[in-house]
Short mmCIF file of C-alpha atoms in Angstrom, two decimals:
data_model
loop_
_atom_site.label_atom_id
_atom_site.label_comp_id
_atom_site.label_asym_id
_atom_site.label_seq_id
_atom_site.Cartn_x
_atom_site.Cartn_y
_atom_site.Cartn_z
CA MET L 1 0.00 0.00 0.00
CA SER L 2 1.08 3.45 -0.78
CA VAL L 3 1.96 5.93 1.93
CA PHE L 4 -0.17 8.92 2.82
CA MET L 5 0.63 12.32 1.38
CA ASP L 6 -0.66 15.82 1.77
CA LEU L 7 0.42 17.80 -1.25
CA ASN L 8 -0.69 21.22 -0.09
CA LEU L 9 0.50 23.01 3.01
CA SER L 10 0.29 26.76 2.62
CA TYR L 11 3.58 28.57 2.84
CA THR L 12 3.78 31.23 5.52
CA THR L 13 6.69 33.46 6.33
CA ASP L 14 6.19 32.54 9.97
CA LYS L 15 8.83 29.85 10.32
CA ASN L 16 7.62 28.51 13.65
CA ARG L 17 4.11 28.03 12.39
CA LEU L 18 5.30 26.22 9.28
CA GLN L 19 7.44 23.97 11.43
CA SER L 20 4.54 23.10 13.68
CA VAL L 21 2.37 22.32 10.64
CA ILE L 22 5.01 19.96 9.27
CA GLU L 23 5.48 18.34 12.66
CA THR L 24 1.74 17.82 13.02
CA ALA L 25 1.56 16.30 9.54
CA ALA L 26 4.32 13.86 10.45
CA HIS L 27 2.59 13.04 13.70
CA LEU L 28 -0.70 12.35 11.92
CA GLY L 29 1.03 9.88 9.63
CA PHE L 30 1.73 11.74 6.40
CA SER L 31 4.96 10.55 4.82
CA THR L 32 5.22 13.29 2.21
CA VAL L 33 4.04 16.87 2.29
CA ALA L 34 4.42 19.70 -0.19
CA ILE L 35 4.73 23.35 0.74
CA ASN L 36 2.60 25.42 -1.54
CA TYR L 37 3.66 28.82 -2.86
CA GLY L 38 0.75 30.76 -4.28
CA PHE L 39 1.25 33.03 -7.25
CA GLU L 40 -1.51 35.22 -8.59
CA PRO L 41 -0.44 37.30 -11.58
CA THR L 42 -2.39 40.46 -12.25
CA ALA L 43 -2.63 42.36 -15.49
CA LYS L 44 -1.37 45.65 -14.12
CA LYS L 45 2.13 45.02 -12.98
CA LYS L 46 4.60 42.29 -13.49
CA GLN L 47 5.15 40.16 -10.45
CA GLU L 48 7.97 37.96 -9.45
CA ILE L 49 7.37 34.25 -9.37
CA PRO L 50 8.21 33.19 -5.82
CA THR L 51 11.32 31.14 -5.30
CA PRO L 52 11.10 28.19 -2.96
CA LYS L 53 13.00 28.31 0.29
CA PRO L 54 15.35 25.36 0.72
CA ILE L 55 13.82 22.85 3.08
CA ASN L 56 16.80 22.76 5.43
CA GLU L 57 16.42 26.50 5.94
CA LEU L 58 12.80 26.12 6.92
CA ILE L 59 13.16 23.28 9.35
CA ASP L 60 16.32 22.04 10.99
CA GLN L 61 15.43 18.48 11.80
CA LEU L 62 12.75 16.73 9.80
CA PRO L 63 10.29 15.05 12.16
CA ILE L 64 9.82 11.29 12.13
CA VAL L 65 6.61 10.04 10.57
CA GLN L 66 4.42 8.24 13.07
CA GLY L 67 4.58 4.51 12.65
CA ARG L 68 7.24 4.51 9.93
CA SER L 69 10.48 5.48 11.72
CA ARG L 70 11.54 7.53 8.76
CA PRO L 71 11.74 11.31 8.42
CA ILE L 72 9.03 13.09 6.52
CA ARG L 73 9.68 14.14 2.92
CA VAL L 74 9.02 17.81 2.17
CA LEU L 75 8.56 19.08 -1.37
CA ASN L 76 7.92 22.46 -2.95
CA ARG L 77 4.98 23.28 -5.11
CA LEU L 78 3.83 26.31 -7.06
CA THR L 79 0.19 27.16 -7.68
CA VAL L 80 -0.54 29.69 -10.39
CA VAL L 81 -3.98 31.28 -10.24
CA MET L 82 -4.88 31.80 -13.88
CA SER L 83 -7.31 34.42 -15.05
CA ASP L 84 -5.67 34.84 -18.43
CA SER L 85 -3.89 32.42 -20.71
CA SER L 86 -0.71 34.50 -20.61
CA HIS L 87 -0.37 33.94 -16.88
CA PHE L 88 1.10 30.52 -17.29
CA ARG L 89 4.41 30.73 -19.08
CA PRO L 90 5.46 27.34 -20.33
CA ASN L 91 9.19 26.67 -20.07
CA ALA L 92 9.72 29.44 -17.55
CA ALA L 93 12.99 28.81 -15.79
CA GLU L 94 11.46 29.79 -12.44
CA TYR L 95 9.09 26.83 -12.55
CA ARG L 96 11.96 24.35 -12.59
CA SER L 97 12.91 24.91 -8.98
CA PHE L 98 9.55 23.53 -7.86
CA ASP L 99 8.83 19.85 -7.51
CA LEU L 100 5.16 20.18 -8.34
CA LEU L 101 3.33 22.58 -10.59
CA ALA L 102 -0.34 23.40 -10.17
CA VAL L 103 -2.74 25.85 -11.74
CA GLN L 104 -6.09 27.13 -10.62
CA PRO L 105 -8.09 28.12 -13.71
CA THR L 106 -10.87 30.64 -13.24
CA THR L 107 -12.71 30.37 -16.54
CA GLU L 108 -14.00 27.49 -18.57
CA LYS L 109 -11.63 28.19 -21.44
CA LEU L 110 -8.62 28.15 -19.15
CA PHE L 111 -9.89 25.01 -17.48
CA HIS L 112 -10.05 23.38 -20.88
CA SER L 113 -6.51 24.39 -21.80
CA ALA L 114 -5.22 23.36 -18.37
CA CYS L 115 -6.73 19.92 -18.85
CA MET L 116 -5.65 19.38 -22.43
CA LEU L 117 -2.52 21.40 -23.11
CA LEU L 118 -0.57 22.82 -20.20
CA ASP L 119 2.40 20.95 -18.88
CA ILE L 120 1.29 20.74 -15.26
CA ASP L 121 0.62 18.17 -12.58
CA ILE L 122 -2.34 19.44 -10.61
CA ILE L 123 -5.47 21.41 -11.39
CA CYS L 124 -6.88 23.07 -8.28
CA ILE L 125 -10.62 23.19 -7.97
CA SER L 126 -11.74 26.38 -6.33
CA VAL L 127 -13.57 25.68 -3.07
CA THR L 128 -14.11 29.21 -1.83
CA GLU L 129 -16.69 30.31 -4.38
CA LYS L 130 -19.58 28.94 -6.32
CA LEU L 131 -18.22 27.21 -9.36
CA PRO L 132 -18.01 29.76 -12.18
CA PHE L 133 -18.23 27.07 -14.88
CA PHE L 134 -19.40 23.55 -15.46
CA PHE L 135 -17.00 20.61 -15.66
CA LYS L 136 -17.42 19.19 -19.12
CA ARG L 137 -16.72 15.55 -19.68
CA ALA L 138 -14.28 16.00 -22.58
CA PRO L 139 -11.57 18.10 -20.85
CA VAL L 140 -11.89 16.09 -17.65
CA ASN L 141 -11.36 12.85 -19.55
CA GLY L 142 -8.44 14.45 -21.37
CA ALA L 143 -6.85 15.34 -18.06
CA VAL L 144 -7.40 11.85 -16.71
CA ASP L 145 -5.72 10.39 -19.79
CA ARG L 146 -2.75 12.70 -19.45
CA GLY L 147 -2.33 11.91 -15.79
CA VAL L 148 -3.14 15.38 -14.56
CA VAL L 149 -5.07 15.30 -11.31
CA PHE L 150 -7.73 17.46 -9.71
CA GLU L 151 -7.22 18.73 -6.24
CA LEU L 152 -9.80 19.47 -3.59
CA CYS L 153 -8.76 21.26 -0.42
CA TYR L 154 -10.68 20.71 2.76
CA SER L 155 -9.37 23.28 5.20
CA ALA L 156 -11.71 25.97 3.88
CA ALA L 157 -14.55 23.66 4.84
CA ILE L 158 -13.27 23.60 8.42
CA ARG L 159 -12.93 27.36 8.65
CA ASP L 160 -16.33 28.47 7.51
CA SER L 161 -19.75 26.93 6.98
CA THR L 162 -20.44 28.80 3.71
CA MET L 163 -17.15 27.54 2.31
CA ARG L 164 -18.16 24.08 3.47
CA ARG L 165 -21.25 24.30 1.29
CA TYR L 166 -19.21 25.37 -1.70
CA THR L 167 -16.59 22.70 -1.09
CA ILE L 168 -19.13 19.90 -0.99
CA ALA L 169 -21.10 21.27 -3.95
CA ASN L 170 -18.01 21.74 -6.14
CA ALA L 171 -16.67 18.35 -5.12
CA LEU L 172 -19.90 16.62 -6.04
CA SER L 173 -20.08 18.29 -9.42
CA LEU L 174 -16.47 17.32 -10.11
CA MET L 175 -17.17 13.71 -9.17
CA GLU L 176 -20.07 13.70 -11.58
CA SER L 177 -17.72 14.14 -14.51
CA CYS L 178 -14.54 12.41 -13.36
CA LYS L 179 -16.18 9.58 -11.40
CA GLY L 180 -13.64 9.62 -8.62
CA LYS L 181 -10.63 9.07 -10.84
CA ASN L 182 -7.54 11.26 -10.57
CA VAL L 183 -8.70 13.21 -7.57
CA ILE L 184 -6.49 14.12 -4.67
CA LEU L 185 -7.61 15.50 -1.34
CA SER L 186 -5.27 17.85 0.42
CA SER L 187 -5.46 20.29 3.27
CA ALA L 188 -4.21 23.74 2.21
CA ALA L 189 -3.70 24.21 5.94
CA GLU L 190 -2.17 27.34 7.33
CA LYS L 191 -2.27 26.23 10.93
CA ALA L 192 -1.55 22.92 12.56
CA LEU L 193 -5.10 22.66 13.87
CA GLU L 194 -6.50 22.76 10.34
CA LEU L 195 -4.80 19.48 9.49
CA ARG L 196 -6.71 16.24 9.80
CA GLY L 197 -5.50 12.68 9.92
CA PRO L 198 -5.44 10.50 6.79
CA TYR L 199 -8.32 8.31 7.93
CA ASP L 200 -10.41 11.37 8.78
CA ILE L 201 -9.88 12.58 5.22
CA THR L 202 -10.82 9.19 3.82
CA ASN L 203 -14.06 9.45 5.73
CA LEU L 204 -14.55 13.00 4.52
CA GLY L 205 -14.08 11.77 0.95
CA LEU L 206 -17.33 9.84 1.34
CA LEU L 207 -19.08 13.19 1.74
CA PHE L 208 -17.49 14.41 -1.46
CA GLY L 209 -18.99 11.56 -3.44
CA LEU L 210 -15.99 9.24 -3.48
CA SER L 211 -16.25 5.59 -2.63
CA ASP L 212 -14.20 4.07 0.20
CA ALA L 213 -11.44 2.85 -2.10
CA GLU L 214 -11.36 6.02 -4.19
CA ALA L 215 -11.14 8.17 -1.09
CA LYS L 216 -8.17 6.21 0.15
CA GLU L 217 -6.51 6.41 -3.25
CA ALA L 218 -7.06 10.16 -3.22
CA ILE L 219 -4.58 10.59 -0.39
CA SER L 220 -2.16 7.79 -1.23
CA SER L 221 -1.65 6.20 -4.64
CA THR L 222 -3.00 9.05 -6.75
CA CYS L 223 -0.62 11.39 -4.92
CA ARG L 224 2.22 9.03 -5.73
CA SER L 225 1.34 9.08 -9.40
CA VAL L 226 1.32 12.89 -9.27
CA LEU L 227 4.88 12.84 -7.96
CA LEU L 228 5.94 10.47 -10.72
CA HIS L 229 4.16 12.64 -13.27
CA ALA L 230 6.04 15.64 -11.93
CA GLU L 231 9.32 13.83 -12.41
CA THR L 232 8.51 12.93 -16.00
CA ARG L 233 7.79 16.59 -16.64
CA LYS L 234 11.36 17.48 -15.76
CA THR L 235 12.97 14.90 -18.00
CA ALA L 236 12.81 14.40 -21.72
CA SER L 237 10.56 11.41 -21.99
CA GLY L 238 10.12 9.40 -18.84
CA ILE L 239 11.59 7.90 -15.74
CA ILE L 240 12.48 4.40 -14.78
CA TYR L 241 12.60 3.09 -11.26
CA THR L 242 14.50 -0.06 -10.59
CA THR L 243 14.66 -1.96 -7.37
CA LYS L 244 16.97 -4.85 -6.91
CA THR L 245 15.14 -7.88 -5.64
CA CYS L 246 17.35 -10.17 -3.62
CA SER L 247 16.20 -13.61 -4.67
CA ASP L 248 16.48 -16.37 -2.10
CA SER L 249 19.95 -17.79 -1.47
CA THR L 250 21.44 -17.20 -4.88
CA CYS L 251 21.51 -13.48 -5.08
CA GLN L 252 21.81 -13.12 -8.79
CA GLN L 253 23.72 -10.14 -9.92
CA GLU L 254 21.95 -9.92 -13.21
CA ALA L 255 18.48 -10.67 -12.07
CA PRO L 256 16.04 -8.74 -14.15
CA ALA L 257 15.40 -5.70 -12.05
CA ARG L 258 11.83 -4.80 -11.64
CA SER L 259 11.28 -1.65 -13.48
CA GLU L 260 8.48 0.73 -13.65
CA LEU L 261 8.27 2.40 -16.98
CA CYS L 262 6.34 5.52 -17.41
CA GLU L 263 6.61 6.94 -20.82
CA ALA L 264 2.88 6.93 -20.98
CA PRO L 265 1.03 9.35 -18.72
CA ALA L 266 0.92 8.39 -15.11
CA ALA L 267 -2.60 7.09 -15.34
CA LYS L 268 -1.77 4.64 -18.06
CA ARG L 269 1.35 3.19 -16.58
CA PRO L 270 1.32 -0.55 -16.23
CA HIS L 271 1.09 -1.42 -12.59
CA LEU L 272 3.45 -4.14 -11.60
CA ALA L 273 2.62 -6.28 -8.67
CA GLU L 274 5.22 -5.71 -6.02
CA MET P 1 -14.88 -23.26 2.08
CA ARG P 2 -13.54 -23.33 -1.47
CA GLY P 3 -11.11 -26.12 -0.66
CA ASP P 4 -13.79 -28.44 0.65
CA ASP P 5 -15.48 -29.32 -2.61
CA LYS P 6 -12.24 -30.58 -4.15
CA LYS P 7 -11.69 -33.18 -1.49
CA ASP P 8 -15.17 -34.43 -1.04
CA LYS P 9 -17.66 -33.77 -3.74
CA SER P 10 -20.51 -35.49 -2.05
CA ALA P 11 -20.40 -33.14 0.89
CA GLY P 12 -21.78 -30.33 -1.20
CA TYR P 13 -21.66 -26.70 -0.41
CA GLN P 14 -22.32 -25.25 2.91
CA ARG P 15 -22.85 -21.61 2.66
CA VAL P 16 -21.72 -19.58 5.61
CA VAL P 17 -22.61 -15.95 5.69
CA LEU P 18 -20.89 -13.74 8.18
CA LYS P 19 -22.91 -10.62 8.31
CA ASN P 20 -20.49 -8.71 10.47
CA ALA P 21 -23.43 -7.01 11.97
CA SER P 22 -21.81 -5.32 14.88
CA PRO P 23 -24.45 -2.92 16.07
CA TYR P 24 -22.10 -0.29 17.41
CA HIS P 25 -18.80 1.29 16.59
CA TYR P 26 -16.54 2.73 19.23
CA MET P 27 -14.27 5.71 18.76
CA LYS P 28 -11.46 7.05 20.84
CA VAL P 29 -11.11 10.74 20.16
CA CYS P 30 -8.99 13.50 21.58
CA LEU P 31 -9.92 17.14 21.42
CA VAL P 32 -6.99 19.46 20.78
CA LEU P 33 -7.59 23.10 21.64
CA GLU P 34 -5.53 26.13 20.80
CA ASP P 35 -5.59 27.26 24.41
CA GLU P 36 -4.59 24.22 26.41
CA SER P 37 -5.87 25.60 29.70
CA THR P 38 -9.54 25.58 28.67
CA LYS P 39 -11.62 23.29 30.84
CA LEU P 40 -14.29 21.24 29.21
CA SER P 41 -16.73 19.00 31.04
CA ALA P 42 -18.28 15.86 29.62
CA VAL P 43 -21.64 17.55 29.17
CA GLU P 44 -20.07 20.43 27.32
CA LEU P 45 -18.16 18.05 25.07
CA LYS P 46 -21.28 16.12 24.15
CA GLN P 47 -23.14 19.37 23.52
CA PHE P 48 -20.25 20.51 21.31
CA ILE P 49 -20.37 17.32 19.25
CA ILE P 50 -24.14 17.65 18.85
CA THR P 51 -23.66 21.22 17.61
CA GLY P 52 -21.21 19.90 15.04
CA LEU P 53 -23.68 17.25 13.90
CA LYS P 54 -26.40 19.85 13.68
CA THR P 55 -24.39 22.31 11.58
CA LEU P 56 -23.41 19.61 9.10
CA TYR P 57 -26.54 17.44 8.98
CA GLY P 58 -29.29 19.57 10.49
CA GLU P 59 -31.91 18.38 12.95
CA VAL P 60 -31.95 14.87 11.52
CA GLY P 61 -28.24 14.58 12.15
CA ALA P 62 -28.56 15.96 15.64
CA ALA P 63 -31.00 13.18 16.40
CA LEU P 64 -28.26 10.60 15.84
CA ASN P 65 -27.83 8.32 18.78
CA PHE P 66 -24.39 8.34 20.25
CA ASP P 67 -23.04 8.02 23.76
CA LEU P 68 -20.10 9.41 25.57
CA LEU P 69 -18.91 6.37 27.48
CA LYS P 70 -15.89 7.75 29.21
CA TYR P 71 -14.18 11.08 29.29
CA ASP P 72 -10.93 12.22 30.76
CA GLU P 73 -10.99 15.94 31.43
CA ASP P 74 -7.23 16.37 31.76
CA THR P 75 -6.28 14.90 28.41
CA ARG P 76 -9.67 15.67 26.81
CA THR P 77 -9.83 12.12 25.53
CA ALA P 78 -13.23 10.53 25.11
CA PHE P 79 -14.71 7.18 24.16
CA LEU P 80 -17.76 7.46 21.96
CA ARG P 81 -20.24 4.77 21.04
CA VAL P 82 -22.30 5.21 17.91
CA CYS P 83 -24.52 2.84 15.98
CA SER P 84 -22.65 1.62 12.91
CA ARG P 85 -24.87 3.38 10.41
CA GLY P 86 -24.15 6.71 12.02
CA LEU P 87 -20.38 6.30 12.07
CA VAL P 88 -19.69 8.18 8.85
CA LYS P 89 -21.95 11.02 9.91
CA LEU P 90 -20.45 11.37 13.35
CA TRP P 91 -16.90 11.03 12.10
CA SER P 92 -17.30 13.59 9.32
CA SER P 93 -18.89 16.10 11.65
CA LEU P 94 -16.00 15.62 14.08
CA THR P 95 -13.57 16.18 11.20
CA LEU P 96 -15.22 19.41 10.14
CA LEU P 97 -15.44 20.89 13.62
CA GLY P 98 -12.85 23.64 13.66
CA PHE P 99 -13.82 26.08 16.34
CA TYR P 100 -14.78 25.78 19.97
CA GLN P 101 -16.00 29.11 21.39
CA ASN P 102 -14.01 31.12 18.85
CA GLN P 103 -10.78 29.28 19.39
CA ALA P 104 -9.35 26.84 16.91
CA CYS P 105 -9.74 23.20 17.78
CA ALA P 106 -9.35 19.80 16.17
CA PHE P 107 -10.64 16.36 16.97
CA ARG P 108 -7.95 13.75 16.59
CA VAL P 109 -9.61 10.41 16.01
CA LEU P 110 -7.18 8.02 17.64
CA GLN P 111 -8.90 4.70 17.15
CA VAL P 112 -12.10 3.35 15.65
CA SER P 113 -13.28 -0.19 16.15
CA PRO P 114 -16.46 -2.25 16.25
CA PHE P 115 -15.18 -3.78 19.50
CA LEU P 116 -14.73 -1.81 22.65
CA LEU P 117 -11.99 -4.15 23.82
CA ALA P 118 -9.82 -3.10 20.87
CA LEU P 119 -9.56 0.39 22.27
CA THR P 120 -7.68 -0.77 25.34
CA GLY P 121 -4.41 -0.84 23.45
CA ASN P 122 -2.97 0.78 20.39
CA SER P 123 -0.75 -1.31 18.17
CA ARG P 124 0.83 1.82 16.73
CA GLU P 125 2.23 2.81 20.05
CA LEU P 126 3.75 -0.55 20.84
CA GLN P 127 7.41 -0.38 21.75
CA LEU P 128 9.06 -3.46 20.36
CA ASP P 129 12.32 -3.86 22.22
#
């Protein structure tokens, strides 16, 4: 089984608060978290794309994940709020320093291009407003085929009851078109008390129209495929993972290493039984 | 069951259905508050949980039967019993509770089991030496 991940922790300049959020995430059992840097370009003036802070500057000692005796993995992620197609600059050098790339489209047209064209990993679904457009089946299916995932954040639902309504409504309308595939649930937490445990989120996924298995995938294996998708984005064609399997007594040197090939989009990768 | 018919065909099938119909589920939850010094009695805790149920599911949700079996005021840890059909409702309303009297709070669900005995120990906190 895949480990639990939370691919959205809001970045704050308050170092202590960020540390306590990461520590809480490790304590709750998340093995991987991503610190999210928001970027909202406006038409008037040119803004700088934020640069990620190195992890060792943010936190001195990575906390141990509960139950796994292994330190937590912390990644960086950029979310671009798009209100115009020029806001996302493909091949921008600034994007390369981030492990994950996400966009939040605000119009139907941009949603379509984000699903079908843009070289990204995650499409954020807005949960703080009534959905400005309808999720059409064609772009959603296109995104599923390409291995791009949709992200729903739940911490807004904890903060405010109006946001909770929007979160559930938007989630349900997303599930109508994507049928629970390629969805990740993440927190977008700013404070440690806005984080919830992985099994709590699985249960919450039932409210969002996911089935038991889909909800669990949404915080574990789908997140893993996002990370692999992000790695393929950085390279020319794909990535190969090999693990040496020590077979019985005769540890063959040239045993065919199990490899996981992903030239195809993450969703279409052949899954090898481990 | 599947192995039986290979050995002895004359025995025929015996169908055993385990319905797993445990009537209740038990939860061990811990309330984490921003201000650690806040005192909370058992009655207040139950009232707080009912408020959470009511905001998420309305009056019908607030009518859900659940019991506070045991509560430790110092650690704010409680054992809840809820009928199995209401587990998802109760759990999700606990998850979405974020504020207690205008201070941030969070319910940490420590253990969930259909058997009360299972809550006596936690396998994740075992120290294997």
